[in-house]
CSV table of C-alpha atoms and ligand atoms in Angstrom, one decimal:
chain,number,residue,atom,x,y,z
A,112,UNK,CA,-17.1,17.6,-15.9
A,113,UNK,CA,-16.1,20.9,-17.6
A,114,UNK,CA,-14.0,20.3,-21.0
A,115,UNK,CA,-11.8,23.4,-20.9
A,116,UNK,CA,-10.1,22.2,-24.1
A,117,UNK,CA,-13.0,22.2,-26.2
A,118,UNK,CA,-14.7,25.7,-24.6
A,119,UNK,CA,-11.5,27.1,-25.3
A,120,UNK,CA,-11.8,26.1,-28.9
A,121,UNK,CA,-15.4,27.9,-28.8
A,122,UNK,CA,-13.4,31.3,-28.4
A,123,UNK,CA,-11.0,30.6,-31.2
A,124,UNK,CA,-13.4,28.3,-34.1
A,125,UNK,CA,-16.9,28.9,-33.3
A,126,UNK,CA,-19.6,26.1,-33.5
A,127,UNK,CA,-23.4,26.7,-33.3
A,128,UNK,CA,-24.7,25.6,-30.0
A,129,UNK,CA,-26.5,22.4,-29.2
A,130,UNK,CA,-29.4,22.2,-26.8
A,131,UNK,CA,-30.6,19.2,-25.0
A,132,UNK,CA,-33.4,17.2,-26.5
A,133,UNK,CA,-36.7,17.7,-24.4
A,134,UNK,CA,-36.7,13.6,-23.9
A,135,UNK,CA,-35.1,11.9,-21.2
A,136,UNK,CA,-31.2,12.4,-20.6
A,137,UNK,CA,-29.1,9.1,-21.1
A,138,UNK,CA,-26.6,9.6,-18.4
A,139,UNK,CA,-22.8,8.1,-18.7
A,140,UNK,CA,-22.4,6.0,-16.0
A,141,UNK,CA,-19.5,5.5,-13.6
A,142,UNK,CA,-19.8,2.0,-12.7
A,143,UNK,CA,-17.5,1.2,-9.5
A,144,UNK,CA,-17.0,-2.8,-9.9
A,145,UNK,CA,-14.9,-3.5,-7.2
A,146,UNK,CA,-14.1,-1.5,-3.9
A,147,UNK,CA,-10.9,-3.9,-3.7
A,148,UNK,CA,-7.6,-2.1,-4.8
A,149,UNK,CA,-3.9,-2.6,-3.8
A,150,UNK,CA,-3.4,1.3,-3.3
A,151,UNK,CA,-4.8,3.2,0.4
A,152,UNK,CA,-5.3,6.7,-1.4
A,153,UNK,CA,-5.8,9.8,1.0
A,154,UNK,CA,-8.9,11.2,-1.1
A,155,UNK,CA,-10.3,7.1,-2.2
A,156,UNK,CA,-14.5,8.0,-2.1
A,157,UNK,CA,-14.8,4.3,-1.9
A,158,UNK,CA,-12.7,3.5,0.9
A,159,UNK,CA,-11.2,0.8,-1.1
A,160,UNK,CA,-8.5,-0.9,0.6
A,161,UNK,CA,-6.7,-5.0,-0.6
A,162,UNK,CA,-9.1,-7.3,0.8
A,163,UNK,CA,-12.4,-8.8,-0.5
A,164,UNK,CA,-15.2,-6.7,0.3
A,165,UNK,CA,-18.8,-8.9,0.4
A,166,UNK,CA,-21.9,-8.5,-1.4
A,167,UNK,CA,-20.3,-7.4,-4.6
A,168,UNK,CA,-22.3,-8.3,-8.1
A,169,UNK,CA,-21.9,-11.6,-9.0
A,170,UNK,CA,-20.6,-12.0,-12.5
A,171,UNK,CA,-24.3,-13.5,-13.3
A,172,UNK,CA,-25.7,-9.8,-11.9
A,173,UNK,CA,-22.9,-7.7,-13.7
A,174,UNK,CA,-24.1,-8.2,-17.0
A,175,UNK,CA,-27.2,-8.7,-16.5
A,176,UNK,CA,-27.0,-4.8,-16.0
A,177,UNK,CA,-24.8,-4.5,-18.4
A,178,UNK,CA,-27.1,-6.1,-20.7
A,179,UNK,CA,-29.6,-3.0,-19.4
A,180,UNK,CA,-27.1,-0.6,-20.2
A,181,UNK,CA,-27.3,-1.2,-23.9
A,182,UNK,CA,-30.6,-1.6,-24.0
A,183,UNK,CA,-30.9,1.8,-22.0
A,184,UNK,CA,-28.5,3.4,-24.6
A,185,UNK,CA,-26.4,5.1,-22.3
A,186,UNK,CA,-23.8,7.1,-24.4
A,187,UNK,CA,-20.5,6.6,-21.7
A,188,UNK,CA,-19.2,3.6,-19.4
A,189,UNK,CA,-16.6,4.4,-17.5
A,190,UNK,CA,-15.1,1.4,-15.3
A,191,UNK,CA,-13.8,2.0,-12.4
A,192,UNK,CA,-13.0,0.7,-8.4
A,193,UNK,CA,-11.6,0.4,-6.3
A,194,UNK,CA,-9.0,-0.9,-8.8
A,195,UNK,CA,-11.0,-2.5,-11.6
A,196,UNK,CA,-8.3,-4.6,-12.8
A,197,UNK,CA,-8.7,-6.5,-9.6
A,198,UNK,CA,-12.1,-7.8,-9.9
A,199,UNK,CA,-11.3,-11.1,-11.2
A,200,UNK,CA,-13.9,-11.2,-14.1
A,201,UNK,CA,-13.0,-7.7,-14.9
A,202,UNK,CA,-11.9,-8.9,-19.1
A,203,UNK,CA,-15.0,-10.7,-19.3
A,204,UNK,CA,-17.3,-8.3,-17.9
A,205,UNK,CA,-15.0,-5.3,-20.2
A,206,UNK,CA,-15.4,-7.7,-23.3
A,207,UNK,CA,-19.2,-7.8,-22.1
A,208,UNK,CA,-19.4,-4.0,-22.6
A,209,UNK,CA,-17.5,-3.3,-25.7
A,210,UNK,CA,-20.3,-4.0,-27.8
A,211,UNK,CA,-23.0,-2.0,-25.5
A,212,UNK,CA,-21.9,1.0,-25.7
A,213,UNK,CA,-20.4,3.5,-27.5
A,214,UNK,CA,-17.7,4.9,-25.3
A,215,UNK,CA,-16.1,2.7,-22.9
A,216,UNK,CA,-13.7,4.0,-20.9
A,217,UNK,CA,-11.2,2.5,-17.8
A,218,UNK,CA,-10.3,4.3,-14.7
A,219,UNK,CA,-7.2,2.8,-13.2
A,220,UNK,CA,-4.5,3.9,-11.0
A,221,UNK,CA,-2.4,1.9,-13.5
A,222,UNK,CA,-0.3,-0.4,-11.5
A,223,UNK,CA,-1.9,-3.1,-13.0
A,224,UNK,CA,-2.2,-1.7,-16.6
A,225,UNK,CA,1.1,-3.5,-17.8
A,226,UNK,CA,2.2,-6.8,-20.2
A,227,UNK,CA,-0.4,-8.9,-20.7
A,228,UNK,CA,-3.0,-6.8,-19.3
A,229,UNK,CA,-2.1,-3.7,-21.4
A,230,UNK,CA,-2.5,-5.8,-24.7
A,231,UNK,CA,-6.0,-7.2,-23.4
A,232,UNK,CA,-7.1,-3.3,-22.9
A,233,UNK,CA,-5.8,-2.5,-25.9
A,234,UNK,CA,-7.8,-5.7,-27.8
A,235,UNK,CA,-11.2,-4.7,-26.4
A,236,UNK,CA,-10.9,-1.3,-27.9
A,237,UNK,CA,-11.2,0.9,-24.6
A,238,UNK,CA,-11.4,4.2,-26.0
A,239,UNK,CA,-9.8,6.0,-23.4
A,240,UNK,CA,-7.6,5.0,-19.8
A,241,UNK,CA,-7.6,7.5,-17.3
A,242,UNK,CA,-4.7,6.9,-15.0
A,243,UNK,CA,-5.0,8.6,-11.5
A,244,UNK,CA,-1.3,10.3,-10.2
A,245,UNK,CA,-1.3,13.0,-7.8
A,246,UNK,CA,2.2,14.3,-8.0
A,247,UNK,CA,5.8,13.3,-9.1
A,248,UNK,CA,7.7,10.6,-7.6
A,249,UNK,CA,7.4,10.2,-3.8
A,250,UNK,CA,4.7,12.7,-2.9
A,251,UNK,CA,2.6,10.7,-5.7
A,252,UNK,CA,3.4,7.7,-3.4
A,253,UNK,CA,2.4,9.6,-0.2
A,254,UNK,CA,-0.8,10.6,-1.8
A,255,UNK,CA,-1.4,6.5,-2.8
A,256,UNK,CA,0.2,4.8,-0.3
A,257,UNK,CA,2.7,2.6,-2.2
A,258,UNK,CA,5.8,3.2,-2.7
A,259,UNK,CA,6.8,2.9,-6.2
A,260,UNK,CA,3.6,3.7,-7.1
A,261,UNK,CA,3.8,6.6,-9.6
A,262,UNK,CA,7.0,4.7,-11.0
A,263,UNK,CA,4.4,1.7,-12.1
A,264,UNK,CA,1.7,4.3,-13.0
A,265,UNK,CA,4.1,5.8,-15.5
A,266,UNK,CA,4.6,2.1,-16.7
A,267,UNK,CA,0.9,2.1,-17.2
A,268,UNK,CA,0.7,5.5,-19.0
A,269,UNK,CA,4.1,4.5,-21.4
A,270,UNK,CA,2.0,0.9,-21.9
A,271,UNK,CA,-0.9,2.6,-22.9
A,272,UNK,CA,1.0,5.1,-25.4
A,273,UNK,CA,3.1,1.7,-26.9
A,274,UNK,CA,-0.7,-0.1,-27.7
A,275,UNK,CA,-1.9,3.4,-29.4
A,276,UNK,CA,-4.6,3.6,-26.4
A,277,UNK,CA,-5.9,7.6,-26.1
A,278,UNK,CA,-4.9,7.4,-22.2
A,279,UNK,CA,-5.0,10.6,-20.1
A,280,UNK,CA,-3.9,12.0,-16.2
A,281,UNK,CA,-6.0,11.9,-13.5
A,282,UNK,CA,-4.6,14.0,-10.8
A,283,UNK,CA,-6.6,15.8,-7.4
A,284,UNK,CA,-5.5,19.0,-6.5
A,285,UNK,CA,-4.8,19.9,-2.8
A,286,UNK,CA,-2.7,21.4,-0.7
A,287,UNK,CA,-0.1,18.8,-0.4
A,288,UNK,CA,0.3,18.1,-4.7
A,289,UNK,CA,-0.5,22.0,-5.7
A,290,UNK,CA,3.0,22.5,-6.4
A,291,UNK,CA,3.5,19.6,-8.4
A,292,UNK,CA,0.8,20.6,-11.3
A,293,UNK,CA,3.1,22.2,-13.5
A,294,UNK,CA,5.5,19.0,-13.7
A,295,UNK,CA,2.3,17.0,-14.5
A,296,UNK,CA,1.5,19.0,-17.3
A,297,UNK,CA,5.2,18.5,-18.6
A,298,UNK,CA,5.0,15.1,-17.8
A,299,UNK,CA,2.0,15.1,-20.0
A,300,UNK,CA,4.0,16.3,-23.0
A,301,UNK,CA,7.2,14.3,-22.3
A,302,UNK,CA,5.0,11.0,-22.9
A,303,UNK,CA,2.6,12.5,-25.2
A,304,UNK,CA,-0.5,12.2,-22.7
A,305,UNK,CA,-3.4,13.0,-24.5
A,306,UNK,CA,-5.5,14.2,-21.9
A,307,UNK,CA,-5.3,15.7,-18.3
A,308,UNK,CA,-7.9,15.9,-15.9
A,309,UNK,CA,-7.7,18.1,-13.3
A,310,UNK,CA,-10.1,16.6,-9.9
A,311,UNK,CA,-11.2,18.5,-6.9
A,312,UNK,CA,-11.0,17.1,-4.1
A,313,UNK,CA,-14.7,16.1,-3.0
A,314,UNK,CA,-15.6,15.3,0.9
A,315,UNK,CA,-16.8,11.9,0.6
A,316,UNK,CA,-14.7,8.4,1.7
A,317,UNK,CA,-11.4,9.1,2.8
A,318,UNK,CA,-11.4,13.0,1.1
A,319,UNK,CA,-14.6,13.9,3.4
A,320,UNK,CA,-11.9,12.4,6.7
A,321,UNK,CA,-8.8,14.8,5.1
A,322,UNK,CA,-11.2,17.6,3.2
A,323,UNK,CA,-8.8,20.1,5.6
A,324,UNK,CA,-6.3,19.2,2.8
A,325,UNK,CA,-8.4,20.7,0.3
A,326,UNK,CA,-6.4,23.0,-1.5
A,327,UNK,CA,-7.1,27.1,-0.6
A,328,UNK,CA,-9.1,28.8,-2.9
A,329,UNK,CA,-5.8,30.8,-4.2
A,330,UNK,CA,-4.4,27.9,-5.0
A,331,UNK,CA,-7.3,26.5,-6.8
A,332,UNK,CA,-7.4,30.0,-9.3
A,333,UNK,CA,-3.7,29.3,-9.4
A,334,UNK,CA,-4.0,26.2,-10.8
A,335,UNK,CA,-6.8,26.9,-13.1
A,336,UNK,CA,-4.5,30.2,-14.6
A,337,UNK,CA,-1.9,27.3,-15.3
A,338,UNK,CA,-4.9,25.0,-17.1
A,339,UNK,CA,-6.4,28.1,-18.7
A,340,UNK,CA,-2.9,28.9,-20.4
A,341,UNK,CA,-2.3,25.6,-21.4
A,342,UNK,CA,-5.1,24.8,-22.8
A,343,UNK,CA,-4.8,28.1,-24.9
A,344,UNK,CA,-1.4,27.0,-25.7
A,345,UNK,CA,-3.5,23.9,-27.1
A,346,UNK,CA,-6.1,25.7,-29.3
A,347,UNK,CA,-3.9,28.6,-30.4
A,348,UNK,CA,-0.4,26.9,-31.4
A,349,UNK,CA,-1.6,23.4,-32.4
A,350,UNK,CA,0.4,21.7,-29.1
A,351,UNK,CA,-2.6,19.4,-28.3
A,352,UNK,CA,-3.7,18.5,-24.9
A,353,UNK,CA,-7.3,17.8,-24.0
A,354,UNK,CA,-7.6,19.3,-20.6
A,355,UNK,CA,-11.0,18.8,-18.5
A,356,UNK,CA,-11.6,19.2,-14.8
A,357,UNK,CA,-14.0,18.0,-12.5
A,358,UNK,CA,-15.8,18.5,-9.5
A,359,UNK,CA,-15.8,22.5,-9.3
A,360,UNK,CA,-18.0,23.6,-11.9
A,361,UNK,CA,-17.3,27.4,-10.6
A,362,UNK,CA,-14.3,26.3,-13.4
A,363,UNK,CA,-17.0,27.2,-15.4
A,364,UNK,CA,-17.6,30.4,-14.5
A,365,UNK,CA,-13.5,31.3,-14.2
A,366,UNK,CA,-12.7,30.6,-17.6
A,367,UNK,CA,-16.0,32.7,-18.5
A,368,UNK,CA,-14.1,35.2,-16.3
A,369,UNK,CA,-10.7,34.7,-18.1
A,370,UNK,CA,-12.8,35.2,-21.6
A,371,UNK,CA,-14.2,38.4,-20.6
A,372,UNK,CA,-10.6,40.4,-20.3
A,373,UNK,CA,-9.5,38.8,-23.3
A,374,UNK,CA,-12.1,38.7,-25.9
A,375,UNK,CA,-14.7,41.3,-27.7
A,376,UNK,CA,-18.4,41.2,-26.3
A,377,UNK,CA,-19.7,38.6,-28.7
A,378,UNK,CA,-16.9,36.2,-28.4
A,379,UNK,CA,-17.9,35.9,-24.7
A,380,UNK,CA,-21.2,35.8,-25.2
A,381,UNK,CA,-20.9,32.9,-27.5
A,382,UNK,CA,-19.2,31.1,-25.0
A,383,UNK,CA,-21.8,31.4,-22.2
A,384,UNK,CA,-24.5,30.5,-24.2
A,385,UNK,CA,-22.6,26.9,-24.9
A,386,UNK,CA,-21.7,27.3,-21.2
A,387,UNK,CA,-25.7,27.9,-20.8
A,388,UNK,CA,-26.4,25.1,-22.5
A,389,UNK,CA,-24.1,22.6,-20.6
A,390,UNK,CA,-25.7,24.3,-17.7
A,391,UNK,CA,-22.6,23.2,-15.1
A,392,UNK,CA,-23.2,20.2,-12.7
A,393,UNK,CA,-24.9,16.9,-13.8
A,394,UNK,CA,-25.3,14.7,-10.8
A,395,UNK,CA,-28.3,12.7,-11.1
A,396,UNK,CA,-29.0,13.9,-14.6
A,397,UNK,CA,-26.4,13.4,-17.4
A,398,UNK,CA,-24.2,11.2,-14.8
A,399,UNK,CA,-24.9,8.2,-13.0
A,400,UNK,CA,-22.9,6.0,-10.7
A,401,UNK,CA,-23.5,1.9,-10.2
A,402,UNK,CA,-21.4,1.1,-6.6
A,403,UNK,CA,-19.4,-2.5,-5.8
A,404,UNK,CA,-22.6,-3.4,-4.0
A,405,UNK,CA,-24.9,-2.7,-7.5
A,406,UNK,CA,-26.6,0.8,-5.9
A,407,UNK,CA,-27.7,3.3,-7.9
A,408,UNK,CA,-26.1,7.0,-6.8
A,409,UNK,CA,-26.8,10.5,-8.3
A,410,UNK,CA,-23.3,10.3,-8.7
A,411,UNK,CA,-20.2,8.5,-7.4
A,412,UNK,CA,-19.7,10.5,-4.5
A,413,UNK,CA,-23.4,10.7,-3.1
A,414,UNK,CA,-22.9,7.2,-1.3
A,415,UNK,CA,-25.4,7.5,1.0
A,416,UNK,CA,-28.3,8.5,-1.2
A,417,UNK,CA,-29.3,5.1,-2.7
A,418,UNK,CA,-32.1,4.7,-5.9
A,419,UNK,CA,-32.4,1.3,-5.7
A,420,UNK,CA,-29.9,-1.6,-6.3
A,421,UNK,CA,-29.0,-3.0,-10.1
A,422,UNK,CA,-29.2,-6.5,-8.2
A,423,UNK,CA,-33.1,-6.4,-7.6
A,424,UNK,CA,-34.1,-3.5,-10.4
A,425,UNK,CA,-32.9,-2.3,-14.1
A,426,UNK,CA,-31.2,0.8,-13.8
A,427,UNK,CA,-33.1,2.0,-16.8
A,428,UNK,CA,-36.5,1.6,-14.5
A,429,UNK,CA,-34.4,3.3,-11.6
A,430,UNK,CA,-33.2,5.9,-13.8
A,431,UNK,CA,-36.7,7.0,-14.6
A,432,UNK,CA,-38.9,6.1,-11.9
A,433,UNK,CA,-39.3,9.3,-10.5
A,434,UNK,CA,-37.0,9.3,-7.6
A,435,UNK,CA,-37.3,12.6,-5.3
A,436,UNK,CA,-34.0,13.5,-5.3
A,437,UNK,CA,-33.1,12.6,-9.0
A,438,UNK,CA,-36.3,15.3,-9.9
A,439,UNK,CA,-34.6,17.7,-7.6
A,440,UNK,CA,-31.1,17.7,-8.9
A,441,UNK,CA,-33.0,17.8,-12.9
A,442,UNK,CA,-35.1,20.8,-11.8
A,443,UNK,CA,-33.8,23.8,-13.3
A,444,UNK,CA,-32.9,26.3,-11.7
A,445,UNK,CA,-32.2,24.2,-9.0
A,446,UNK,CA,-33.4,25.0,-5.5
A,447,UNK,CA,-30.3,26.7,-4.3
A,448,UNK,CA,-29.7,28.6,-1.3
A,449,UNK,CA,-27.5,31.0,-0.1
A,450,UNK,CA,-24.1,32.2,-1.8
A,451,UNK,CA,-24.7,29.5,-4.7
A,452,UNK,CA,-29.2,30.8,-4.8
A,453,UNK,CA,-27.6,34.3,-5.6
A,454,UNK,CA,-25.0,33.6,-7.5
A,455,UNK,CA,-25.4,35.8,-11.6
A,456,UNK,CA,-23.7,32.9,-12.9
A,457,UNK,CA,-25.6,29.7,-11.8
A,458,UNK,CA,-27.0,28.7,-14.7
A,459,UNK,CA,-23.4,28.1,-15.7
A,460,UNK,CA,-22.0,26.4,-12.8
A,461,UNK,CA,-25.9,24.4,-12.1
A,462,UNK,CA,-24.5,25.5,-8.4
A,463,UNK,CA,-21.6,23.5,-8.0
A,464,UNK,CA,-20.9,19.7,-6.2
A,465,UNK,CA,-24.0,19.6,-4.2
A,466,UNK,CA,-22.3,16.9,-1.7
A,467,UNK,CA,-20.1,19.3,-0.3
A,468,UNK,CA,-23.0,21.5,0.8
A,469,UNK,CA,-24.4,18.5,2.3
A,470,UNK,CA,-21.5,17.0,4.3
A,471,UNK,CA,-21.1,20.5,5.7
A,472,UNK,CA,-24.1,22.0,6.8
A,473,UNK,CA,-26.5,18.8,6.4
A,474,UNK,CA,-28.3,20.5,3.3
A,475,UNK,CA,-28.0,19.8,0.0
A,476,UNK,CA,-28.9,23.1,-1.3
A,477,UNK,CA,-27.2,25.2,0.7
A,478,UNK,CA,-23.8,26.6,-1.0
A,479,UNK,CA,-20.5,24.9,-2.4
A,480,UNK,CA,-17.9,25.9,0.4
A,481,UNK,CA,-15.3,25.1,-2.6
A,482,UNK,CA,-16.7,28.1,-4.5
A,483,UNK,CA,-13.2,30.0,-4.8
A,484,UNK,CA,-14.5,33.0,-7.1
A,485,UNK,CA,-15.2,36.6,-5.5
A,486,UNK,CA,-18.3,38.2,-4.5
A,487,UNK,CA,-17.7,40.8,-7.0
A,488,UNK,CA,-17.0,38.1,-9.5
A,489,UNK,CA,-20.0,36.4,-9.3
A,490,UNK,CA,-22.3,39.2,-8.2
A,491,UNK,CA,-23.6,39.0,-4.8
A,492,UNK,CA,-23.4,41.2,-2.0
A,493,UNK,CA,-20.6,40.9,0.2
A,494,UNK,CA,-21.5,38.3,3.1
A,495,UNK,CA,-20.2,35.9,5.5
A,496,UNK,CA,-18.9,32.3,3.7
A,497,UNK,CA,-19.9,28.5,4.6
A,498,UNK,CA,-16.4,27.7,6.6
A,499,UNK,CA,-14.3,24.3,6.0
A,500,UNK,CA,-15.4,22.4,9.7
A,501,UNK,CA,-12.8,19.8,10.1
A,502,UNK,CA,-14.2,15.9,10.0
A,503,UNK,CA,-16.4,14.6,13.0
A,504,UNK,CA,-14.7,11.7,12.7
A,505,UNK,CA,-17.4,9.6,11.5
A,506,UNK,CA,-18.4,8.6,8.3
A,507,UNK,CA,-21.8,9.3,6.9
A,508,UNK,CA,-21.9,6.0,5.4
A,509,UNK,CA,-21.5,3.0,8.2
A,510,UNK,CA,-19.6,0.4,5.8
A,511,UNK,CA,-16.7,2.4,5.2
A,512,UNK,CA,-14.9,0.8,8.0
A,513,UNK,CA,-11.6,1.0,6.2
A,514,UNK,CA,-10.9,5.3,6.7
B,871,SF4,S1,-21.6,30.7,-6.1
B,871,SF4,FE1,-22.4,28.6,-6.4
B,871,SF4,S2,-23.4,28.7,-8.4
B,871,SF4,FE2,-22.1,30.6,-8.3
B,871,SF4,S3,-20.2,30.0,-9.3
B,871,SF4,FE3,-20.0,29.6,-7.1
B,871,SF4,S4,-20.5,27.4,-6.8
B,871,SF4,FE4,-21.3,28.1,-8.8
């Protein structure tokens, strides 16, 4: 995840940079407790769909690893689905957490987040909600499809807002919703959103089936000039919204960019050596992702590389047991090839969503195909690009059934 907000505030009140520790990273973990959801989203990784899906944690097995969790000391939980709010011990197992961990956070498309339900968020202290909408009105319902659902999303954001929960926008940019961004943001300051979260699209689940929707790279540097202006708008006029965007972590390396024609030498070199010290994508290292079925992923969209299950091992021991790949996405720099092993700026970026390369071209390593910045920009010869192949029409992973 790349917090535009707060590097923006590095170029306007300066803070010394911090370095990670040489222990062991404590990653936040994305814990996905149920794959069941009453909204069919175009881009759902999961595949979720509104039926019972089997071999699910028991409630017996869910806090069990919760109780590893704190132990662990992992500084984030994020809760998510499917639709969490549809696992039926989803308040106990949230109660469960609060005291665990010092950042507990819901993702929701927020249907659900209403009434009763919004006051039992709001008494186990969630500090944030992230509720997913991908446009205004009926092409949010397209994206989701529900109708009526951004008109009960909104219900879950104003909810959120009445119980003084920090609740924030979720929204994944392609070429259907592009357009739509700038009504988001002003929907965002209409209800006083505190945060918006800008997703690229990633080809796993149902976005790996409809990745030709993934917005063109013009419209991705469109839609990052919008984010970059706001968020200066933020940090320069006192108008506050915490922007962050995930999955592209070329963003990185943009706003770097941006820096560079509008600040002196040393302003922009202050900010890539916090960039530096971020060092771009995480997967595997400071994020981790639990699935319905209690596996252990690098992240939440690398279904089908498995570290063990949660149900037969404590994810602490899984964590750091030496798992291949888990070395191989902490090595830096990692062992990147092509566009992405050239690339001047990959010590920001940590080369990108490394899933992308792999449903692609089969490699992990090879380069993000949703790098959208220049040759010139980034500093390597001019050469041919990994093309977007349309799906094969076949899932990588055999239980997603439901594309
Ligand atoms: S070429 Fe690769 S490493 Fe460089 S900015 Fe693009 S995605 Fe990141």
């Amino acid at each position: 995840m790349f917090r535009l907000s707060g590097y923006m505030e590095q170029l306007v009140r300066p803070t010394p940079v911090r370095r990670r520790g040489a222990g062991p990273v404590r990653p936040v973990v994305i814990w996905n407790l149920t794959r069941r959801c009453n909204l069919r989203c175009r881009h759902c990784y999961t595949v979720s769909a509104d039926v019972d899906f089997p071999g699910e944690l028991s409630h017996e097995q869910a806090l069990a690893t919760l109780d590893d969790l704190g132990t662990f000391g992992i500084p984030a939980l994020i809760l998510s689905g499917g639709e969490p709010l549809d696992r039926k011990d989803f308040f106990q197992i949230a109660e469960a957490a609060r005291p665990r961990v010092r950042m507990l956070a819901l993702s929701t498309n927020g249907t659900k987040v209403d009434g009763e339900n919004a006051d039992r968020v709001a008494g186990i202290g969630f500090d944030y909600v992230g509720i997913s909408i991908d446009g205004i009105g009926a092409t949010n319902d397209w994206f989701r499809g529900v109708d009526g659902a951004f008109d009960a999303a909104l219900r879950g954001v104003r909810a959120c807002k009445a119980r003084d929960i920090k609740v924030g926008l979720r929204f994944t940019l392609t070429e259907g919703n592009h357009r739509h961004l700038p009504d988001l943001l002003k929907l965002c300051d209409d209800e006083g959103v505190d945060k918006f979260y800008l997703s690229h699209l990633v080809y796993a689940g149902r976005g790996d089936k409809n990745r030709g929707e993934d917005a063109a790279h013009r419209r991705t540097r469109a839609a990052m000039d919008l984010l970059i202006d706001r968020a200066w708008i933020a940090a320069a006029e006192n108008a506050p919204l915490d922007i962050v965007t995930g999955n592209n972590d070329a963003d990185a390396v943009y706003f770097l960019k941006w820096a560079e024609r509008h600040f002196d030498e040393a302003r922009v070199a202050h900010l890539r050596s916090h960039l530096e010290a971020w060092g771009g994508n995480s997967s595997g290292l400071g994020v981790a992702n639990i699935d319905t079925l209690g596996r252990v992923h690098p992240d939440t969209y690398w279904s089908d590389y498995t570290i063990g299950n949660v149900k037969t091992a404590r994810f602490s021991d899984l964590w750091t047991g030496g798992d291949p790949m888990l070395s191989q996405l902490r090595t830096r720099p990692r062992p990147l090839k092509g566009r992405c092993g050239a690339c001047a700026f990959r010590d920001v970026c940590g080369g990108n969503t490394r899933i992308r390369a792999l449903q692609l071209t089969g490699d992990p390593w090879a380069e993000d195909p949703a790098c959208y910045l220049s040759d010139a920009e980034i500093g390597v010869r001019a050469g041919p690009r990994l093309t977007l192949t349309p799906f094969r029409g076949k899932s990588r992973d055999p239980e997603h059934k439901f594309l």
